[in-house]
Short mmCIF file of C-alpha atoms in Angstrom, two decimals:
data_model
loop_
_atom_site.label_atom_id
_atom_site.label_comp_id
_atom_site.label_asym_id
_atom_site.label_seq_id
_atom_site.Cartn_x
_atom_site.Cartn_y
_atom_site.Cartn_z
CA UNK A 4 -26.43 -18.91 -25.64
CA UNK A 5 -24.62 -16.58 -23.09
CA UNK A 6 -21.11 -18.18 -21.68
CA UNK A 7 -19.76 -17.37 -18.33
CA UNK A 8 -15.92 -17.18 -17.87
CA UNK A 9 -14.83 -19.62 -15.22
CA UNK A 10 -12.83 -18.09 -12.21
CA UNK A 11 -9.47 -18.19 -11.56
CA UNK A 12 -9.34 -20.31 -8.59
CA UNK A 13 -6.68 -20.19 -5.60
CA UNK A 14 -6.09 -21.38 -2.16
CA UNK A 15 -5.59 -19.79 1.20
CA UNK A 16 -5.12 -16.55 2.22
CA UNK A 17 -1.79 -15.93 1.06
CA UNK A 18 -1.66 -13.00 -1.53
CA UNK A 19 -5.19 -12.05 -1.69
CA UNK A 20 -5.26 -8.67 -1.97
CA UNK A 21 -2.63 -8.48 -4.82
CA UNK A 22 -5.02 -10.99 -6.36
CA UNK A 23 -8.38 -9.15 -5.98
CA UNK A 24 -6.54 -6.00 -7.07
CA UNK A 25 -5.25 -7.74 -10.59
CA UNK A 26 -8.99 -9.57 -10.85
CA UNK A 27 -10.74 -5.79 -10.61
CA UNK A 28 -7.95 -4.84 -13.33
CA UNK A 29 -8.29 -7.38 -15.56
CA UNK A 30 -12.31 -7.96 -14.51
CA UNK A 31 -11.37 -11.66 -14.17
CA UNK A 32 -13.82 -13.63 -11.90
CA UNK A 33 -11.61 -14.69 -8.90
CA UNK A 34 -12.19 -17.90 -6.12
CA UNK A 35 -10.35 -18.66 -3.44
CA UNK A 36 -10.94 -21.24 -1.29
CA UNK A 37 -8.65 -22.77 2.23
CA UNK A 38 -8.54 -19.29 3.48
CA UNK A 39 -7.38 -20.29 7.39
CA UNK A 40 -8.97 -23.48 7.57
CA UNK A 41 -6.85 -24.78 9.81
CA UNK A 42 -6.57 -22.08 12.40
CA UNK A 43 -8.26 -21.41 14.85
CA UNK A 44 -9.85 -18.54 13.86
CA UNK A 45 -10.79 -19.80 10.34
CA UNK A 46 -11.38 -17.41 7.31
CA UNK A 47 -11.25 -13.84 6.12
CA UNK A 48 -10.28 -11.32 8.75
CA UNK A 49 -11.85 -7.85 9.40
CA UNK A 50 -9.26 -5.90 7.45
CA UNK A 51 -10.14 -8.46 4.70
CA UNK A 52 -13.98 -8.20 4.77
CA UNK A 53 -13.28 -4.72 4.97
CA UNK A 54 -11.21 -4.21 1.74
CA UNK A 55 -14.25 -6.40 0.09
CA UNK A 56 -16.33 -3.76 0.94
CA UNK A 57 -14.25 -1.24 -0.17
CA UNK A 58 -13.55 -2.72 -3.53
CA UNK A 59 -17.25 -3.09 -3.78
CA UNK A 60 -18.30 0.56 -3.46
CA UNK A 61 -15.75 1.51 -5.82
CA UNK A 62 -17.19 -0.42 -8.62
CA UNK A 63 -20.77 -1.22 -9.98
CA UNK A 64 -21.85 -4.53 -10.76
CA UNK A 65 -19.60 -6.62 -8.77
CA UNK A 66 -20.82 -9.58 -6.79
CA UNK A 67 -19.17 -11.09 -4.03
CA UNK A 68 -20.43 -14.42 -2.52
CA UNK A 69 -18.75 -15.73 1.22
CA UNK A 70 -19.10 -19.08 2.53
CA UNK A 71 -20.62 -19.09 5.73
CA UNK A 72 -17.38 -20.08 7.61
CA UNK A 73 -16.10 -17.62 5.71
CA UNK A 74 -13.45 -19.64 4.10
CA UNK A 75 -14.13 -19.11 0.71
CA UNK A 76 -15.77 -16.37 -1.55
CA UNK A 77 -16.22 -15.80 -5.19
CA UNK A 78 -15.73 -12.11 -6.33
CA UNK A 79 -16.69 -11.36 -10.24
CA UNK A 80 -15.50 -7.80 -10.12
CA UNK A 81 -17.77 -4.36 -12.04
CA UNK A 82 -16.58 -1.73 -13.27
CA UNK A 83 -13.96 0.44 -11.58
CA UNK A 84 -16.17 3.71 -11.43
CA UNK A 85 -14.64 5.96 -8.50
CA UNK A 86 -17.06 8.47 -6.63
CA UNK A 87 -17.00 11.07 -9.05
CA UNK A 88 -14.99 13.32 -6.82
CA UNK A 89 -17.74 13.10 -4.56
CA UNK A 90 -16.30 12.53 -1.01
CA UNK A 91 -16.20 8.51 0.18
CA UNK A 92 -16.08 7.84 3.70
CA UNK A 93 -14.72 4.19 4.66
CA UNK A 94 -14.40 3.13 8.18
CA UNK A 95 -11.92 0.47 8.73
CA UNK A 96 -12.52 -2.38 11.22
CA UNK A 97 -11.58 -1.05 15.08
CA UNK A 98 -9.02 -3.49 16.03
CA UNK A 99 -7.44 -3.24 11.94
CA UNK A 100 -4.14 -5.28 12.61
CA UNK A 101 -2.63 -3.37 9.20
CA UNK A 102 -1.54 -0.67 8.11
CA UNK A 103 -3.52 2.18 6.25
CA UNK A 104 -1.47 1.63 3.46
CA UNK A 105 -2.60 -1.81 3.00
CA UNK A 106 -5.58 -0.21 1.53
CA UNK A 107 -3.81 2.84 0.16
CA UNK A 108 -1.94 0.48 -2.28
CA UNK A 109 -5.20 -1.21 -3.80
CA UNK A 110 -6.71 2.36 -4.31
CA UNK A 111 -3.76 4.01 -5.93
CA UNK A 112 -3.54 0.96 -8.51
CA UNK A 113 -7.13 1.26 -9.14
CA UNK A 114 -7.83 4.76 -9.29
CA UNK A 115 -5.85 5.59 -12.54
CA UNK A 116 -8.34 3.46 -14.33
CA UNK A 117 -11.57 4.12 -12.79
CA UNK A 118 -14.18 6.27 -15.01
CA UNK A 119 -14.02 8.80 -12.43
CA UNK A 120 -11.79 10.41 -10.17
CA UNK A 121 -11.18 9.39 -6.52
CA UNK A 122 -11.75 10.96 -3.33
CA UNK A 123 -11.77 8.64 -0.33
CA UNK A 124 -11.56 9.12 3.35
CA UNK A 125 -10.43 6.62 5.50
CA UNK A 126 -11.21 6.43 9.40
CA UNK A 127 -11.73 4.16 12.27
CA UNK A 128 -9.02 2.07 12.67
CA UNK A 129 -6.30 3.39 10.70
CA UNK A 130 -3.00 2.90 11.47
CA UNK A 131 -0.90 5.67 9.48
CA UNK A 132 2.65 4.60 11.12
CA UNK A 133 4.41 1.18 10.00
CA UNK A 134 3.58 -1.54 11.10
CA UNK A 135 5.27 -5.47 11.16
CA UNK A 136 3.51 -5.93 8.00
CA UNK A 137 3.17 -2.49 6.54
CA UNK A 138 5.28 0.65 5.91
CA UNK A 139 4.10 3.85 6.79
CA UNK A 140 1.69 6.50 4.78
CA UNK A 141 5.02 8.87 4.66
CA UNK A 142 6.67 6.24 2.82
CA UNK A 143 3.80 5.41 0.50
CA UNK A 144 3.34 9.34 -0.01
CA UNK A 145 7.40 10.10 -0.75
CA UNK A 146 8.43 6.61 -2.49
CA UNK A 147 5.21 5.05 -4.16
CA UNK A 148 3.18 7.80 -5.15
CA UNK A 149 6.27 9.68 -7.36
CA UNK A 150 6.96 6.16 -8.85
CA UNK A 151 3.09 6.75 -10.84
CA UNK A 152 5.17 9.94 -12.40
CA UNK A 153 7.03 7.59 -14.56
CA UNK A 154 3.90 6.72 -16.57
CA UNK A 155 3.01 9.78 -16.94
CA UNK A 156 0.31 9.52 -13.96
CA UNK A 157 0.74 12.79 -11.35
CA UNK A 158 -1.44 15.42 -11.68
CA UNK A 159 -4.27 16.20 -8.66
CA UNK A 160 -2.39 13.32 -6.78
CA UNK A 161 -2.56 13.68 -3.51
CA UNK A 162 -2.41 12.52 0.47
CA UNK A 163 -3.91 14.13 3.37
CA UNK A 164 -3.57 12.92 6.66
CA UNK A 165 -6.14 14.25 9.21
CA UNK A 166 -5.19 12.41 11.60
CA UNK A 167 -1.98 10.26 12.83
CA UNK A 168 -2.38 6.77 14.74
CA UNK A 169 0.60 4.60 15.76
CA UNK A 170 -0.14 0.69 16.35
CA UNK A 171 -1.50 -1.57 17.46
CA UNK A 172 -5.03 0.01 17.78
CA UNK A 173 -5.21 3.01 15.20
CA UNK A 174 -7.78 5.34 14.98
CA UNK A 175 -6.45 7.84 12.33
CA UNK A 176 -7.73 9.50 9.33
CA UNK A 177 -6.82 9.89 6.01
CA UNK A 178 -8.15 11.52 2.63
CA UNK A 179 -6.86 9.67 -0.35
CA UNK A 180 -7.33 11.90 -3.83
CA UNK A 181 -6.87 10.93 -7.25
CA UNK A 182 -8.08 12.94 -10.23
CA UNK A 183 -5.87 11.77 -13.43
CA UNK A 184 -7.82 8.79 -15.00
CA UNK A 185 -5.93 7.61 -18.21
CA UNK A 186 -6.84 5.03 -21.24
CA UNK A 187 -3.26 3.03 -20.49
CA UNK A 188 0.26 4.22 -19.06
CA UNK A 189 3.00 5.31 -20.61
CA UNK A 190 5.59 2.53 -21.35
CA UNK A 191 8.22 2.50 -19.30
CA UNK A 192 11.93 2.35 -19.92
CA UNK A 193 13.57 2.90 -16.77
CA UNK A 194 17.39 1.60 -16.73
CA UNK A 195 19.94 4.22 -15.69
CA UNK A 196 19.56 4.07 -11.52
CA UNK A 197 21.37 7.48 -10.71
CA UNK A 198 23.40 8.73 -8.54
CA UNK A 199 21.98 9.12 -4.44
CA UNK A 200 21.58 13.25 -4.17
CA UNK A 201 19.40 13.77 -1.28
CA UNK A 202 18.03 12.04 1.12
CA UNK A 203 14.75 13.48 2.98
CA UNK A 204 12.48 11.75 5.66
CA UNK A 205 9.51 12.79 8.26
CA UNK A 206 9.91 11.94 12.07
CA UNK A 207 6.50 11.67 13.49
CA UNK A 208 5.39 11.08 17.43
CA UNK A 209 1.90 10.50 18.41
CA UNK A 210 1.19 10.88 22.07
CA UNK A 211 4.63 10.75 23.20
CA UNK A 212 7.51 13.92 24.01
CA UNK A 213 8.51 15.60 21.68
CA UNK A 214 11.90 14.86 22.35
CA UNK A 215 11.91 11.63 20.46
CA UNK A 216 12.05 13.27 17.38
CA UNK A 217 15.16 15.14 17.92
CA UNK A 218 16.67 12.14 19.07
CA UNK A 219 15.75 10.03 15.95
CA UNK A 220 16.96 12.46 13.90
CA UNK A 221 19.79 13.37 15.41
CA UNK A 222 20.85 9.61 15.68
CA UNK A 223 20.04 9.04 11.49
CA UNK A 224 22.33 11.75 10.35
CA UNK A 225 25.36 10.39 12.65
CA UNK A 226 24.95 7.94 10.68
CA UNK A 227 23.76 9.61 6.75
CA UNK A 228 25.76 12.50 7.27
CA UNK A 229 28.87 10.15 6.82
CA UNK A 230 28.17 9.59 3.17
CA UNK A 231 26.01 12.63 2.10
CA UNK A 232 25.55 16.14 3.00
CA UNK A 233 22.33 17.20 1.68
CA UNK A 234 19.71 15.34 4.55
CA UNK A 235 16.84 17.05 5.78
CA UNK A 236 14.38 14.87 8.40
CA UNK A 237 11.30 17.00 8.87
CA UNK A 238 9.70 16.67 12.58
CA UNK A 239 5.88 16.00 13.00
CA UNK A 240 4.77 16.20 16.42
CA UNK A 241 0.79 15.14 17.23
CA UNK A 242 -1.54 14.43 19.80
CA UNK A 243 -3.20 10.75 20.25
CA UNK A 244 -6.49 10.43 19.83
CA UNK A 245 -9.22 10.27 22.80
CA UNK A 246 -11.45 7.05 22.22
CA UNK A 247 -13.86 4.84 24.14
CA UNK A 248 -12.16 2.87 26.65
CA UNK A 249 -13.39 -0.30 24.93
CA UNK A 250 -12.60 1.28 21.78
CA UNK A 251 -11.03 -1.88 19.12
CA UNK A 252 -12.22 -5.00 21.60
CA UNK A 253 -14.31 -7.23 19.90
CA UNK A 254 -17.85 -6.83 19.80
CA UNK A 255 -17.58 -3.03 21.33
CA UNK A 256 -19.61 -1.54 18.68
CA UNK A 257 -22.44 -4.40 19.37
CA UNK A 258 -21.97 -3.12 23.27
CA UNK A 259 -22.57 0.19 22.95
CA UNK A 260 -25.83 -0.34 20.69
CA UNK A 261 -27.27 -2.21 24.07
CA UNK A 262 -25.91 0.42 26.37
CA UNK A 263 -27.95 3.57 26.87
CA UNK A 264 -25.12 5.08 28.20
CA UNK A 265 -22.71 4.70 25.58
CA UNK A 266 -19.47 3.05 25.26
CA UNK A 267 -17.77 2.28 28.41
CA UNK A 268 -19.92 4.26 30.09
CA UNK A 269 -18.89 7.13 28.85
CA UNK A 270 -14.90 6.80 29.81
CA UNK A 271 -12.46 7.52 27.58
CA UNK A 272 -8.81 6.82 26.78
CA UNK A 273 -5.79 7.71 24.24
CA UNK A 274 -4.75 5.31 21.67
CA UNK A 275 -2.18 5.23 18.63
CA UNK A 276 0.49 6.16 20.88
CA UNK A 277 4.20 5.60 19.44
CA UNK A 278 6.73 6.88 17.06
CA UNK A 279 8.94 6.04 13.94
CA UNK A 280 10.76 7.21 11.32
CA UNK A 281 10.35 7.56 7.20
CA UNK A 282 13.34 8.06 5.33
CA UNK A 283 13.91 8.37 1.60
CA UNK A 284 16.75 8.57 -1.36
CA UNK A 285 16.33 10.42 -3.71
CA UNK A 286 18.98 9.73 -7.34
CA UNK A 287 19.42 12.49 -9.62
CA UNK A 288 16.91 10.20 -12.37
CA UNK A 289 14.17 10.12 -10.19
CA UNK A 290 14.66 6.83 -8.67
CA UNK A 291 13.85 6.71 -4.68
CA UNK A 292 15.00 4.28 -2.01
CA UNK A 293 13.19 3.84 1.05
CA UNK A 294 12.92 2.63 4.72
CA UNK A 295 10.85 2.62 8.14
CA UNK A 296 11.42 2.11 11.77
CA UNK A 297 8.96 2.31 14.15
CA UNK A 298 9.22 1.99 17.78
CA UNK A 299 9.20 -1.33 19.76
CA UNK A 300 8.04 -1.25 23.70
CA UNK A 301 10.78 0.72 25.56
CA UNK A 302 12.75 1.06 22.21
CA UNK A 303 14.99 4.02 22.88
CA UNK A 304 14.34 7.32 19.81
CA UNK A 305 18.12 6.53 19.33
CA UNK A 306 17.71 3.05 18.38
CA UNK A 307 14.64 3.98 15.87
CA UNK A 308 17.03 6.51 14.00
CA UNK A 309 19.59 4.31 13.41
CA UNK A 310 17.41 1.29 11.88
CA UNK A 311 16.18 3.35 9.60
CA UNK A 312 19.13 4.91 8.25
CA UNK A 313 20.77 1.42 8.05
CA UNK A 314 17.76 -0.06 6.40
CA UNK A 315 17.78 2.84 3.80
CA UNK A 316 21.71 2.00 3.32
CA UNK A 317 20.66 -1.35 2.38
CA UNK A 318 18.55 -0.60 -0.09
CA UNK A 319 20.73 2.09 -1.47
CA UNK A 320 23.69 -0.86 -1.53
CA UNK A 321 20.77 -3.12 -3.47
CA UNK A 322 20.62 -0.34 -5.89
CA UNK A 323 18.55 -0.75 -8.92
CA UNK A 324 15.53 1.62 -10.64
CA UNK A 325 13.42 0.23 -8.17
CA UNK A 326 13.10 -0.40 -4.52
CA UNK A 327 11.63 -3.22 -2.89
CA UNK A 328 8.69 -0.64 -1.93
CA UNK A 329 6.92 -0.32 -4.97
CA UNK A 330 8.24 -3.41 -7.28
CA UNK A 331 5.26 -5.05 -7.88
CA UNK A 332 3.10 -2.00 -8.01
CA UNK A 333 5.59 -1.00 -10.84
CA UNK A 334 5.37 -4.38 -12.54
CA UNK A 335 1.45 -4.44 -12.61
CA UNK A 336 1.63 -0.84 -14.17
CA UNK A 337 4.01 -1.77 -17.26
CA UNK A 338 1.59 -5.05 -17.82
CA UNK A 339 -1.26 -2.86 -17.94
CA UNK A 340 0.67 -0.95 -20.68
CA UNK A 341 -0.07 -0.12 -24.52
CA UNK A 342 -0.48 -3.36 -26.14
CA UNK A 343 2.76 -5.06 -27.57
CA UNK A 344 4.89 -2.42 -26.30
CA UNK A 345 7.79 -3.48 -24.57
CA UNK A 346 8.88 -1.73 -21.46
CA UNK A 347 12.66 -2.23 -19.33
CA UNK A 348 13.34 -1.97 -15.91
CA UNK A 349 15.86 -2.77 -14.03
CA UNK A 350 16.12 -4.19 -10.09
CA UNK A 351 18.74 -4.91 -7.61
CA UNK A 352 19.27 -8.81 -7.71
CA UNK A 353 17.58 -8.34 -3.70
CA UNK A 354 14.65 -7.55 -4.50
CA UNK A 355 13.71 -10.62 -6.26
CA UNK A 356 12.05 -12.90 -3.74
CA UNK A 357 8.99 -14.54 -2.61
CA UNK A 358 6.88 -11.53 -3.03
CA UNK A 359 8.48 -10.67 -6.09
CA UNK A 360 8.30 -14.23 -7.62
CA UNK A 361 4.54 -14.86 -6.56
CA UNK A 362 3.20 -11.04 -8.28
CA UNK A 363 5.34 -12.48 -11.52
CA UNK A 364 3.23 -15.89 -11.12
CA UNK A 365 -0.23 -14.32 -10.47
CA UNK A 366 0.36 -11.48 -13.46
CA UNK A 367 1.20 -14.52 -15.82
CA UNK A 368 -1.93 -16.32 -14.46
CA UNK A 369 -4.14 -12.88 -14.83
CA UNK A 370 -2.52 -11.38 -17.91
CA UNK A 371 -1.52 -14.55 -19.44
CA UNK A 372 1.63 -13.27 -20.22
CA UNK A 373 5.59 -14.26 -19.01
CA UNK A 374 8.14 -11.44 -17.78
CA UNK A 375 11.49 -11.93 -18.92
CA UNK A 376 14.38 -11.13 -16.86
CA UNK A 377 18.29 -11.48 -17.67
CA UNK A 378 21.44 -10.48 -16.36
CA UNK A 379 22.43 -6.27 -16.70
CA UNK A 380 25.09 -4.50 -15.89
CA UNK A 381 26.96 -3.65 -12.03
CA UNK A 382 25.11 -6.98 -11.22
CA UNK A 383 21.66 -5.60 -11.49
CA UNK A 384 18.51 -7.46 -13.33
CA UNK A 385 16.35 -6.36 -16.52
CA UNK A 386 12.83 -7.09 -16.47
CA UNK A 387 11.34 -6.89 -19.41
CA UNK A 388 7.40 -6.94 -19.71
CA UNK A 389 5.28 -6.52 -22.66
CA UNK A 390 2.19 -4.12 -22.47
CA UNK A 391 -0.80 -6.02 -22.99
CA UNK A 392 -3.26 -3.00 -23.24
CA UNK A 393 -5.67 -4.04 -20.66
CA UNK A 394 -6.44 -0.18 -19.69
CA UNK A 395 -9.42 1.63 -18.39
CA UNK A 396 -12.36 0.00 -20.31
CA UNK A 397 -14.23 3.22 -18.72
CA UNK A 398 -12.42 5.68 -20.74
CA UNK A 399 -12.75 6.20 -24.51
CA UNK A 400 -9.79 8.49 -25.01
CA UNK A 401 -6.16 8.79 -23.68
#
């Protein structure tokens, strides 16, 4: 007699890609259930159904079962396979509220234990700036990606971006590449913070003058240069992108299949218009600090510059081996670890919040395992974790 293991079940939307990402992991059948069902646009968003769909053609043998209202699914997960290099093409929903890097983050945790290597390009409505929810893809390429280095996961790791999109309607492209599968990661024993030695960033405009970016940058090291020397803000300057004029209004694509004339008619118009600003600290152990700013309506460059060099302050002035970009991503990495090996890191007391104290709740619930944390030294926090050697089922060898 075959047994089925019962889901792990939660309610409402809160979380749920953090807990689709640890149920592919772990290949732990998930439910949720409550998801909006008292708004008034009840259950899953586009973005959502879209990172379903993702998470399906990246593995084989999932299923995935959706109410009708859309309030609830089930999702027992396959195996994480990859595209075996072979080039992946996933459009995002046109009016995407989020950030690309809301999906960037699922695929980088995924693709160092998939059976094959990555190579994923996403279009549509892609956002590649910040956004209210999201930092930028210069911030997950300069902070996130290098903290993978630590468990020994960076070779053929890499970002393109095709195309840049501000918000609120994106239509950007990027190619997402991963090639360096492993059996489990290194343990990690990361404790000394470091000394701040550099600090580097990217200035980007979409649409907009030039101009901006000098300002931005120009305003950020009034205010870096006052404690370090070495800063360097690249400048990216590039052009919006020419779309439909009902390009990200609902039921546009559903238009344009009835209209022999195309979209709109045939008029067009620019969108992902805007500009911001990615900054990064980099300490002399390989620890990196980082912070965003993106435009508001009528927000002068000047203003963007210095939010972001004050927000990188603050998390310099949080300190710790770990920003709050990245925390959880590191934590889910040292569970996955070798099996009874304990790993050490240590985090500004700052970080530790809601988002921090739900991943510690869901990896327990997952992983079945506690984190320990306790007091360290210049007021910073230890987290200890022990490995529980969950891996890449797909791979044989390390």
């Amino acid at each position: 007699m075959t047994t089925t293991t019962p889901p792990l079940r939660f309610t409402t939307h809160a979380s749920l890609r953090r807990r689709l990402i640890l149920a592919t992991l772990t290949g732990s059948p998930l439910h949720i259930s409550q998801i909006r069902s008292n708004s008034l646009k009840p259950g899953l968003t586009p973005y959502e159904f879209s990172l379903l769909r993702l998470l399906d053609a990246l593995t084989n043998g999932s299923l995935i079962e959706i109410s009708l209202t859309g309030t609830s699914f089930l999702y027992k997960p396959g195996l994480i396979t990859g595209n075996n290099g072979k080039q992946l093409r996933h459009t995002l929903p046109e009016n995407c509220s989020r950030g690309v890097t809301y999906y960037l983050e699922v695929l980088a945790l995924l693709a160092p234990f998939s059976k094959s290597a990555f190579s994923i390009v996403l279009d549509g409505g892609v956002i590649t700036s910040a956004t209210d929810d999201d930092y930028s893809i210069d911030t997950f390429r300069t902070a996130l990606l290098p903290l993978f280095a630590h468990f020994d996961i960076s070779r053929t790791l890499e970002i393109r971006i095709l195309a840049r999109s501000s918000g609120p309607i994106g239509a950007g492209e990027v190619h997402f590449i991963h090639a360096n599968q492993v059996r489990l990661p290194k343990t990690l024993h990361l404790q000394t913070p470091g000394r701040v030695k550099r600090i580097r960033g990217v200035a980007y405009v979409t649409g907009v003058s030039a101009g901006n970016n000098a300002r931005m940058i120009e305003a950020a090291r009034g205010v870096l240069n006052r404690f370090l020397a070495d800063v360097y803000i690249y400048s990216d300057v590039k052009t919006p992108q020419i779309v439909p004029m009902d390009y990200g209004k609902e039921g546009a694509m559903e238009r344009a299949g009835a209209n022999q004339k195309g979209r709109a008619g045939g008029r067009t118009k620019k969108t992902g218009v805007g500009f911001g600003l990615s900054l990064v600290a980099e300490t002399g152990t390989g620890v990196v600090y980082a912070s965003d700013a993106y435009a508001a309506p009528s927000e002068p460059a000047e203003d963007v510059g210095r939010r972001a060099a004050h927000a990188l302050l603050e998390e310099i002035r949080i300190g710790g081996a770990v920003g709050r970009v990245g925390a959880t991503t590191m934590l889910t990495m040292m569970m996955m670890g070798v099996e009874g090996d304990v790993g050490r890191v240590v985090i500004g007391k700052e970080v530790i919040g809601d988002e921090f104290v739900g991943a510690c709740r869901d990896l327990k619930g997952f992983f079945g395992a506690e984190i320990a944390i306790r007091d360290g030294d210049a007021g910073n926090l230890v987290v200890t974790i022990v490995g529980r050697g969950v891996g890449n089922v797909g791979r044989k060898v390390a």
